[in-house]
PDB file of C-alpha atoms in Angstrom:
ATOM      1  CA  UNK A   1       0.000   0.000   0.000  1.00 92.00           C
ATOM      2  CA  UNK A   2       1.353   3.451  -1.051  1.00 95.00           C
ATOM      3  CA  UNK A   3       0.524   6.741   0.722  1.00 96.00           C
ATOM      4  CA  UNK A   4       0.265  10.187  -0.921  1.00 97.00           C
ATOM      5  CA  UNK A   5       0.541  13.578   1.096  1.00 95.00           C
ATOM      6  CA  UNK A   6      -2.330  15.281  -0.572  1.00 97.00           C
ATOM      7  CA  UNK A   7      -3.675  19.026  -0.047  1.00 97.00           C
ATOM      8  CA  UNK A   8      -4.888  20.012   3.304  1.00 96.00           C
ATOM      9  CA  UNK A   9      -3.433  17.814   5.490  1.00 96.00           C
ATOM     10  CA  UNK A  10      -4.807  14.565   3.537  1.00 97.00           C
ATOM     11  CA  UNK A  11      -3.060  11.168   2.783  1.00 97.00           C
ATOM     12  CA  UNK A  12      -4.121   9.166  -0.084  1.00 98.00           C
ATOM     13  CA  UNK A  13      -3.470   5.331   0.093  1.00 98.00           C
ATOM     14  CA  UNK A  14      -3.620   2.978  -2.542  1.00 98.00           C
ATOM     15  CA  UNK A  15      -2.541  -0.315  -4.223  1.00 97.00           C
ATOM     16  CA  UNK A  16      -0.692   0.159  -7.819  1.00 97.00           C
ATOM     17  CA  UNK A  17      -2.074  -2.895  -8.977  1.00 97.00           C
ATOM     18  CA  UNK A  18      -5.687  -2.034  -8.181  1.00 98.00           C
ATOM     19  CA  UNK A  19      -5.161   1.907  -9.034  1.00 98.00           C
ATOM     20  CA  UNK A  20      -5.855   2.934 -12.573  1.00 98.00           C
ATOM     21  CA  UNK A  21      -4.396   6.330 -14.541  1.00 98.00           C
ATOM     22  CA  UNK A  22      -7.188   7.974 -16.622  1.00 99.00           C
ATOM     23  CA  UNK A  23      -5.636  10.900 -18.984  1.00 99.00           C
ATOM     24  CA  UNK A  24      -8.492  12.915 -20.173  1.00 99.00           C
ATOM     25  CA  UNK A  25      -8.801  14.358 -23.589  1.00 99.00           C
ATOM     26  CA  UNK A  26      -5.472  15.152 -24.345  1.00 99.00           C
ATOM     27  CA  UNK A  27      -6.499  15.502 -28.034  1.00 98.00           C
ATOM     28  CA  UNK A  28      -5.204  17.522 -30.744  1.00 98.00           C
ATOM     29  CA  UNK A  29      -8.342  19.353 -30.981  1.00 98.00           C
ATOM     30  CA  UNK A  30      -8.153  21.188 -27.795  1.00 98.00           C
ATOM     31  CA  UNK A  31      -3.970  21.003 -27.065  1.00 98.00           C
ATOM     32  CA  UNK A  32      -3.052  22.020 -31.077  1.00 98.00           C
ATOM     33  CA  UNK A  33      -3.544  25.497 -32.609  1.00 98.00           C
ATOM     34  CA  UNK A  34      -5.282  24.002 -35.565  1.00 98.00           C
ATOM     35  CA  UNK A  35      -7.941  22.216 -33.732  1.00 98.00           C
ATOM     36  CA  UNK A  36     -11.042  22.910 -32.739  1.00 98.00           C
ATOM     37  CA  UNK A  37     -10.161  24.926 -29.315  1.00 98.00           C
ATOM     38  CA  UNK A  38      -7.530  26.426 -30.742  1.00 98.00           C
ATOM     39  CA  UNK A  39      -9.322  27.867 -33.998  1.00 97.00           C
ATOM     40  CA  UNK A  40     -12.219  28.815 -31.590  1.00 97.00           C
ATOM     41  CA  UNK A  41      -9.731  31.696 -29.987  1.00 97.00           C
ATOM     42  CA  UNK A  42      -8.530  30.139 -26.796  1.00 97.00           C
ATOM     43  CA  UNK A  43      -5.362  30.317 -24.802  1.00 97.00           C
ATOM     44  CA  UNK A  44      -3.716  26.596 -24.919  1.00 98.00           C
ATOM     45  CA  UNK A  45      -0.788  27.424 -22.966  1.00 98.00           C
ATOM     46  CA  UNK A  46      -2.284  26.433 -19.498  1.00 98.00           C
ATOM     47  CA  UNK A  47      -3.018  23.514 -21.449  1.00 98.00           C
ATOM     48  CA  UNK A  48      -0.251  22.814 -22.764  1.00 98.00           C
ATOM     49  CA  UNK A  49       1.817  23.469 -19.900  1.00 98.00           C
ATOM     50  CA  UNK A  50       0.416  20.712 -18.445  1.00 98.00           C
ATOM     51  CA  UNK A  51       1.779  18.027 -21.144  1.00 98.00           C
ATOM     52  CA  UNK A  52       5.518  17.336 -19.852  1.00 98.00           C
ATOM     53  CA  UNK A  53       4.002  16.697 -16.320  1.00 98.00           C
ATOM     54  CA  UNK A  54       1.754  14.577 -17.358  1.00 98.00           C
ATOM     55  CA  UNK A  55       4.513  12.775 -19.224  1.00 98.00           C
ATOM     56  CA  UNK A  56       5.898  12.125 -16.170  1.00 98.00           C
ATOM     57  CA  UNK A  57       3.118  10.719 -14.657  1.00 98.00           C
ATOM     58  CA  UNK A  58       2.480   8.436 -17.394  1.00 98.00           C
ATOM     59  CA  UNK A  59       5.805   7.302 -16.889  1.00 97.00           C
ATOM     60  CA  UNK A  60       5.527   6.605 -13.406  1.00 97.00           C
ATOM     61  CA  UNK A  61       2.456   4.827 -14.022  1.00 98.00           C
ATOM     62  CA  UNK A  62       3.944   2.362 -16.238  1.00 98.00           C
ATOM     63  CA  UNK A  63       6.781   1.774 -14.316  1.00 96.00           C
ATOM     64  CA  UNK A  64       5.415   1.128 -11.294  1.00 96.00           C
ATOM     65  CA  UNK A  65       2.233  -1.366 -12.548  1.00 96.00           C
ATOM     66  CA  UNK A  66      -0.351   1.595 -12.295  1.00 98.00           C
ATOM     67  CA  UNK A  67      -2.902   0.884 -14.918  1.00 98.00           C
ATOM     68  CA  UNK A  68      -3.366   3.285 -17.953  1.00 98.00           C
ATOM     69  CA  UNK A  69      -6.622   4.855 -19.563  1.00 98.00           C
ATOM     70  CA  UNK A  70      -6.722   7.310 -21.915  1.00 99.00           C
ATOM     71  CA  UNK A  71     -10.554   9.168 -23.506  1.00 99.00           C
ATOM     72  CA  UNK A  72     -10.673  11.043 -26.445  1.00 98.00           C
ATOM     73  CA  UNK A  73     -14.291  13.547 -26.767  1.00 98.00           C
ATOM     74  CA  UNK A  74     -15.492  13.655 -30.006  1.00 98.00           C
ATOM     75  CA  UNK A  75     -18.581  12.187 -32.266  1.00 98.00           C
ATOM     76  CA  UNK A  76     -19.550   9.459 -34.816  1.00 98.00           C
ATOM     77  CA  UNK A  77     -18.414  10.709 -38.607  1.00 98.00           C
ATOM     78  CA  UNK A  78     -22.981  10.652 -38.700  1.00 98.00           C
ATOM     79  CA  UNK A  79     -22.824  12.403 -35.926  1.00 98.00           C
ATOM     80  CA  UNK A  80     -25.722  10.806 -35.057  1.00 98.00           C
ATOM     81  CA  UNK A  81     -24.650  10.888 -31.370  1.00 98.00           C
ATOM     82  CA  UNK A  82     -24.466  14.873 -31.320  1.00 98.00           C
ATOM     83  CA  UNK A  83     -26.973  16.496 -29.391  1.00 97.00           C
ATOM     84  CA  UNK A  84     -28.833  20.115 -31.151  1.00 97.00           C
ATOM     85  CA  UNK A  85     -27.728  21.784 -28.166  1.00 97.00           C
ATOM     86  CA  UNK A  86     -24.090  20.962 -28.159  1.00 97.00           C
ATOM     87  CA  UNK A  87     -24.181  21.522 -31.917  1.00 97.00           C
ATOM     88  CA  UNK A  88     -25.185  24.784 -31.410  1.00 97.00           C
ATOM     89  CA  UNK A  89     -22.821  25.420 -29.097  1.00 96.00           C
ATOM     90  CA  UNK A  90     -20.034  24.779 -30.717  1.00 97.00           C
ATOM     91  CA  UNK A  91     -21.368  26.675 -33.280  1.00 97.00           C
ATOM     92  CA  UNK A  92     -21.322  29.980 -31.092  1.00 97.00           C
ATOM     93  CA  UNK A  93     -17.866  28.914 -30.039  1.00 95.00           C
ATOM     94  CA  UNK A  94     -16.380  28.971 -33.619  1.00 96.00           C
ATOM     95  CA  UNK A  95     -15.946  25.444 -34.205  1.00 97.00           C
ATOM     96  CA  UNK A  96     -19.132  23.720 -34.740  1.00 98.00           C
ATOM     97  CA  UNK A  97     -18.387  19.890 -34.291  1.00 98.00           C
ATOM     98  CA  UNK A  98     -18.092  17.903 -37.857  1.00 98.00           C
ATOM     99  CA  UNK A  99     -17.364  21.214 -39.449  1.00 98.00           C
ATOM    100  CA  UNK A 100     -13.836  20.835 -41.687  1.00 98.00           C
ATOM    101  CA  UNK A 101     -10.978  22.150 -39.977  1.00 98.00           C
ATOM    102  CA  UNK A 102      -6.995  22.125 -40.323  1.00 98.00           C
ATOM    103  CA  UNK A 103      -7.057  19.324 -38.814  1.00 98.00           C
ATOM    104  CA  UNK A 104      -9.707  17.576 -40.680  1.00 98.00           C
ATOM    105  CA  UNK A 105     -13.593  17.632 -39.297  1.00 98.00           C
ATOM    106  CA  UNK A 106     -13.685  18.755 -35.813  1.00 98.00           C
ATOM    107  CA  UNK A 107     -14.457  16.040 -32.969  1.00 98.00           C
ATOM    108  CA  UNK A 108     -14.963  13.627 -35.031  1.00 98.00           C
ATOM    109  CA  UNK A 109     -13.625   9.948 -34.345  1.00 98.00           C
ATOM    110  CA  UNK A 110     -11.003   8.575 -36.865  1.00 98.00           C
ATOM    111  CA  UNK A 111     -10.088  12.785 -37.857  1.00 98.00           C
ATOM    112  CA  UNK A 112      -6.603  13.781 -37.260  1.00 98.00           C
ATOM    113  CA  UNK A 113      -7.679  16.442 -34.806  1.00 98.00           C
ATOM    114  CA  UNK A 114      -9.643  13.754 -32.758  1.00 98.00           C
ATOM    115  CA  UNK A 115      -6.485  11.667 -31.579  1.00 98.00           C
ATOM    116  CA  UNK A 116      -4.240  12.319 -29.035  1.00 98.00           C
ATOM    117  CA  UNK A 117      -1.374  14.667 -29.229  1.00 98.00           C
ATOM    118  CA  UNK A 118       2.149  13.232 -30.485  1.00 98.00           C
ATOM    119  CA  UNK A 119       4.003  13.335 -27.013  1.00 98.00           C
ATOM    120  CA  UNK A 120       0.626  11.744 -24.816  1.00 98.00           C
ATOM    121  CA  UNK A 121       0.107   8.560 -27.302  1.00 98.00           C
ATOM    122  CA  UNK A 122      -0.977   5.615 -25.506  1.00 98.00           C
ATOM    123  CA  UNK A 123       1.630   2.856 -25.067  1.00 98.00           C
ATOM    124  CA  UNK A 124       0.590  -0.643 -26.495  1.00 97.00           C
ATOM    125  CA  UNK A 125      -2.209  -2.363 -24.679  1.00 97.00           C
ATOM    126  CA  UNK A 126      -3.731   1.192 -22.783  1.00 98.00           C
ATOM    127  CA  UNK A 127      -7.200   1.264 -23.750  1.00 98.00           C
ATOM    128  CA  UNK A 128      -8.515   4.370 -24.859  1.00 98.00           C
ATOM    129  CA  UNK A 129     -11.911   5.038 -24.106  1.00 98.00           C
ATOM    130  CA  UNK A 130     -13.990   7.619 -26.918  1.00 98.00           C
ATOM    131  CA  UNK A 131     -17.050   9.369 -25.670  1.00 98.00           C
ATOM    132  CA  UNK A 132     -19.423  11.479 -26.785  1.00 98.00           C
ATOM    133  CA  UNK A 133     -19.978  13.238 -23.725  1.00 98.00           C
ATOM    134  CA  UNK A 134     -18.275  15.086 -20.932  1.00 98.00           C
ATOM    135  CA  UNK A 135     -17.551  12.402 -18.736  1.00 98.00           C
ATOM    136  CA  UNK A 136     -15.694   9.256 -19.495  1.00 98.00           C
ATOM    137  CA  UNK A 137     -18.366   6.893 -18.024  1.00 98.00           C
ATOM    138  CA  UNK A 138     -21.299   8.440 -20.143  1.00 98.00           C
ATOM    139  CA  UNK A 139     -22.469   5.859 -22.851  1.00 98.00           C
ATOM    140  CA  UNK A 140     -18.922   4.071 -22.872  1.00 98.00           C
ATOM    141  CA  UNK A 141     -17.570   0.593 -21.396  1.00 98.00           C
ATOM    142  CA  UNK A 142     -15.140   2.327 -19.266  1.00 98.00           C
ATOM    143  CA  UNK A 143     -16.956   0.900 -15.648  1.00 98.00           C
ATOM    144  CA  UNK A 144     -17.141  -2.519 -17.377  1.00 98.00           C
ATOM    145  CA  UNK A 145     -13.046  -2.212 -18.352  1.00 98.00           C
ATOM    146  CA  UNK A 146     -12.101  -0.873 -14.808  1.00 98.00           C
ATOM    147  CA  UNK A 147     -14.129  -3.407 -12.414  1.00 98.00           C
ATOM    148  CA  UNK A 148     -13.086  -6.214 -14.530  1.00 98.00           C
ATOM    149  CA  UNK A 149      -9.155  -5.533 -14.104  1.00 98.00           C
ATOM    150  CA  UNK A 150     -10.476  -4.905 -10.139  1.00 98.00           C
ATOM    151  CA  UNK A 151      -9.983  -1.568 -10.421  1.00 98.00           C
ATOM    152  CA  UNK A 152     -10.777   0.343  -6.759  1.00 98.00           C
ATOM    153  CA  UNK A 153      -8.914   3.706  -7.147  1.00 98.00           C
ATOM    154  CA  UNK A 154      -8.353   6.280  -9.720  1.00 99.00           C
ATOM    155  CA  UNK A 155      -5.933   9.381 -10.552  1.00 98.00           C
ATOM    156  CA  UNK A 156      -7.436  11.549 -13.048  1.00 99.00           C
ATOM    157  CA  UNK A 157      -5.534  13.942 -14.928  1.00 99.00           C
ATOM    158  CA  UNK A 158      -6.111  15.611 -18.125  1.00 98.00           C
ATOM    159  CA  UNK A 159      -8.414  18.837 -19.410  1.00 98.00           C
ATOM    160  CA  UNK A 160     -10.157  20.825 -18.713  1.00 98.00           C
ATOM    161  CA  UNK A 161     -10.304  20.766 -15.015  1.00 98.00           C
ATOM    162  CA  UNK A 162     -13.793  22.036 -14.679  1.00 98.00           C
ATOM    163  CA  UNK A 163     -15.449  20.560 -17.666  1.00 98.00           C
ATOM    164  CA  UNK A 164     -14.507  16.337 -18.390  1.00 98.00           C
ATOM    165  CA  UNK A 165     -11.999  16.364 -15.608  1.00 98.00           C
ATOM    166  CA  UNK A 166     -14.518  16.968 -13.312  1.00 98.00           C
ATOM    167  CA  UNK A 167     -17.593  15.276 -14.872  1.00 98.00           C
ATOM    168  CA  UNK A 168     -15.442  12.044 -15.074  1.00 99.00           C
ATOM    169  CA  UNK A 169     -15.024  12.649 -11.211  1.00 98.00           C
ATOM    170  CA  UNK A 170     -18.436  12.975 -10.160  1.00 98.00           C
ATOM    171  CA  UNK A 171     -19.345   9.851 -12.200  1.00 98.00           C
ATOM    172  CA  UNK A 172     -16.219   7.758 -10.893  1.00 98.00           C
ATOM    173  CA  UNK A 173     -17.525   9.138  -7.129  1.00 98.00           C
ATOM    174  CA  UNK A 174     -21.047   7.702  -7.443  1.00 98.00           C
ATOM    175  CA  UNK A 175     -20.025   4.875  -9.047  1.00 98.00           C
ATOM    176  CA  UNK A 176     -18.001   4.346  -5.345  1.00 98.00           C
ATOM    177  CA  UNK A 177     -14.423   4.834  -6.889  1.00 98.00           C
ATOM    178  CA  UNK A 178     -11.330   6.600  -4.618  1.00 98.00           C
ATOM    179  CA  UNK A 179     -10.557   9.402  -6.774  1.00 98.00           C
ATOM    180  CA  UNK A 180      -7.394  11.461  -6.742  1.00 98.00           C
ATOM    181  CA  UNK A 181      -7.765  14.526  -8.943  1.00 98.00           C
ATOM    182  CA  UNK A 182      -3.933  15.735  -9.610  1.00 98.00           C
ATOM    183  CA  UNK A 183      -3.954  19.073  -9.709  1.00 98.00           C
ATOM    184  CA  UNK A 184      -0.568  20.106 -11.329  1.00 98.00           C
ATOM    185  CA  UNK A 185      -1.646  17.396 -13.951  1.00 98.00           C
ATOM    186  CA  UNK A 186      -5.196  18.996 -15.011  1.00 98.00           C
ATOM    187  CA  UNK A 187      -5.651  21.910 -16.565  1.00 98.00           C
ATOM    188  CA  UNK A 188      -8.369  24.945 -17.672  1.00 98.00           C
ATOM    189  CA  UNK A 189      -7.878  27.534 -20.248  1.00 98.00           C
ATOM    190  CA  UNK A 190      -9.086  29.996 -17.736  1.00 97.00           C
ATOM    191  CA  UNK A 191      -6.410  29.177 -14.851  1.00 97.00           C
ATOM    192  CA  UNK A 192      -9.391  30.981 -12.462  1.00 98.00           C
ATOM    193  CA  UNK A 193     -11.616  28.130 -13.279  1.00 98.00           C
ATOM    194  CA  UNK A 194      -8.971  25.471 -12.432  1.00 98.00           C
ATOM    195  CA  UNK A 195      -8.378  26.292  -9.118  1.00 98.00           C
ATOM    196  CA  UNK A 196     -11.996  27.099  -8.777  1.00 98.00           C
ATOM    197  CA  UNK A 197     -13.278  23.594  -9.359  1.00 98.00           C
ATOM    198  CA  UNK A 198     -10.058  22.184  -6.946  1.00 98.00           C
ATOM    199  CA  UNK A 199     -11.945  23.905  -4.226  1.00 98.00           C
ATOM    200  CA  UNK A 200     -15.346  22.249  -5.436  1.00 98.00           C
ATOM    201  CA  UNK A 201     -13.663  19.118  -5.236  1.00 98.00           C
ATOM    202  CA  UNK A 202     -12.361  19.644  -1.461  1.00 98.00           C
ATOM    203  CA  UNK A 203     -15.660  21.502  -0.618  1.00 98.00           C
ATOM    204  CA  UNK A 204     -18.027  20.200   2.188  1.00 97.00           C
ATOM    205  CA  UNK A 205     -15.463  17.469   3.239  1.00 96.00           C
ATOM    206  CA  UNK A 206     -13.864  16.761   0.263  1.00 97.00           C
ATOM    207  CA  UNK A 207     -17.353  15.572  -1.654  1.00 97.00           C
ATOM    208  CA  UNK A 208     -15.122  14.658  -4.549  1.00 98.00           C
ATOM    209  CA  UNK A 209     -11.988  12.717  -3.077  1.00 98.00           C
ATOM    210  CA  UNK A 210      -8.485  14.025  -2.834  1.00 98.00           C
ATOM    211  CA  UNK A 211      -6.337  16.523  -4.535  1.00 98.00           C
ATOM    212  CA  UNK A 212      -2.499  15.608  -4.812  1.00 98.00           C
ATOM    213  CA  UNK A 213       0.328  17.260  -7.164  1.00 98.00           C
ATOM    214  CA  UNK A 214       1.425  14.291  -9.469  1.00 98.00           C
ATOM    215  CA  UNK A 215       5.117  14.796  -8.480  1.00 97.00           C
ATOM    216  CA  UNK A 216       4.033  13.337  -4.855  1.00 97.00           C
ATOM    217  CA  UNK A 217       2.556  10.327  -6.597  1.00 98.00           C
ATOM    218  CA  UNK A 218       5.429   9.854  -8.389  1.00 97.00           C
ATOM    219  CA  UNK A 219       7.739  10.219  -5.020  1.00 96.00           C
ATOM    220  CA  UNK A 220       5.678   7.683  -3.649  1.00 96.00           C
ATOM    221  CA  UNK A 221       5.592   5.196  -5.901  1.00 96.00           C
ATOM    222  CA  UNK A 222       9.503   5.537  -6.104  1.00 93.00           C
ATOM    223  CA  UNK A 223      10.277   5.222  -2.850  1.00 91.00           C
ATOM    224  CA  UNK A 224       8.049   1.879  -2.555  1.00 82.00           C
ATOM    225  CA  UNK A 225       9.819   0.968  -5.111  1.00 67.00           C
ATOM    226  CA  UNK A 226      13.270   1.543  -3.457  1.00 57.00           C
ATOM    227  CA  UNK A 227      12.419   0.620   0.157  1.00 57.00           C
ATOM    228  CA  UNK A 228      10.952  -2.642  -1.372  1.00 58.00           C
ATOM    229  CA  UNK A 229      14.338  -3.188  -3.308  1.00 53.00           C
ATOM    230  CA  UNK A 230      16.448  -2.425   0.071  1.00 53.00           C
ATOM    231  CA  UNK A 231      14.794  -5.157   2.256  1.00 57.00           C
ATOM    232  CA  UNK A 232      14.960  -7.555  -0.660  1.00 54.00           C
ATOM    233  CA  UNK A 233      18.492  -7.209  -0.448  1.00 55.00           C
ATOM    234  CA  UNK A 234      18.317  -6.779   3.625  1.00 60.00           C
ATOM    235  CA  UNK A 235      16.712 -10.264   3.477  1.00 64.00           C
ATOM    236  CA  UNK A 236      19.225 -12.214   0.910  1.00 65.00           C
ATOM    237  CA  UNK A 237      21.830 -10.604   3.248  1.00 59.00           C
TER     238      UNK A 237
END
């Protein structure tokens, strides 16, 4: 069992084996200046400042037996899954989903734009889960993939912090999953809004789980790693 020091005086403890890493929409089409957030007029750099962190913590996560999710947002090439309302909206926002962009039609599956970003691809064997929604649980398999590898506790990083971050969270909380939302590992394009839903998160005794930087996972599950090697070699001794 690992322990995290988390924010406000919290520990988080967990099992690598039964721990699972979800990276949230780190697509092209909201990281990239050609996709669809990007043509829309917003700021990616608190996005993209996120992407060597969460580098490491992919890394960490593979080395150490964490399991490995990544989502992808975006929408059948019928878009028969697209709702009026969020057509619209992306509409307003300058991007209208399934509208031809730079990067081919915007959030669409199989579209260049859609996939993940060059330095977040998934290494062989990660599933990744595409939804159509906010939150990776909504009309995908992702409970059915996570309970059948035994999955109990989840570290969600990813973007944006107040929008699929967070819906993911809520759905992995009532779904009776230990969630740790990494803060330094999650990003909004309004930094305001970021730290805004952290506090949502810890509100009202911590309604939605704990809130650790990823560089504190990553000490942890290094220093299990090393104290495990040191009595190995205490005990041949």
């Amino acid at each position: 069992m690992i322990s995290v020091s988390c924010h406000y005086d919290r520990h988080f403890d967990f099992a690598p084996q039964r721990t699972a890493l979800i990276v949230i929409d780190m697509q092209r089409d909201f990281l990239a200046p050609e996709g669809a957030s990007g043509v829309s007029g917003f700021d990616l750099a608190p996005l993209r400042a996120i992407i060597p962190r969460v580098q490491n913590m992919l890394g960490a996560a593979r080395r150490h037996g964490v399991s490995v999710f990544h989502t992808r947002e975006g929408h059948r090439a019928d878009l028969a899954d697209l709702s009026a309302t969020k057509r619209q909206r992306t509409l307003e926002a300058g991007a209208q989903v399934g509208s031809s962009g730079p990067l081919g039609r915007f959030m669409v599956r199989g579209e260049f734009g859609h996939d993940l970003i060059d330095e977040l691809q998934p290494a062989v064997g990660e599933p990744i889960i595409d939804k159509p929604g906010y939150g990776a649980f909504y009309a995908t398999d992702l409970e059915h993939l996570l309970r059948s590898k035994g999955i109990t506790h989840l570290l969600l990083a990813g973007v944006t912090t107040q929008c699929c971050v967070h819906s993911t969270l809520r759905e992995a909380v009532d779904r009776g999953f230990s969630c740790l939302t990494l803060a330094d590992c999650c990003a909004s394009f309004e930094p305001a809004l970021h730290d805004a839903t952290l506090q949502i998160i810890a509100s009202e005794a911590h309604l939605f789980g704990w809130i650790a930087n990823g560089e504190n996972v990553i000490s942890a599950l290094d220093n299990q790693t090393i104290e495990t090697t040191r009595r190995a070699i205490e005990e041949k001794a």
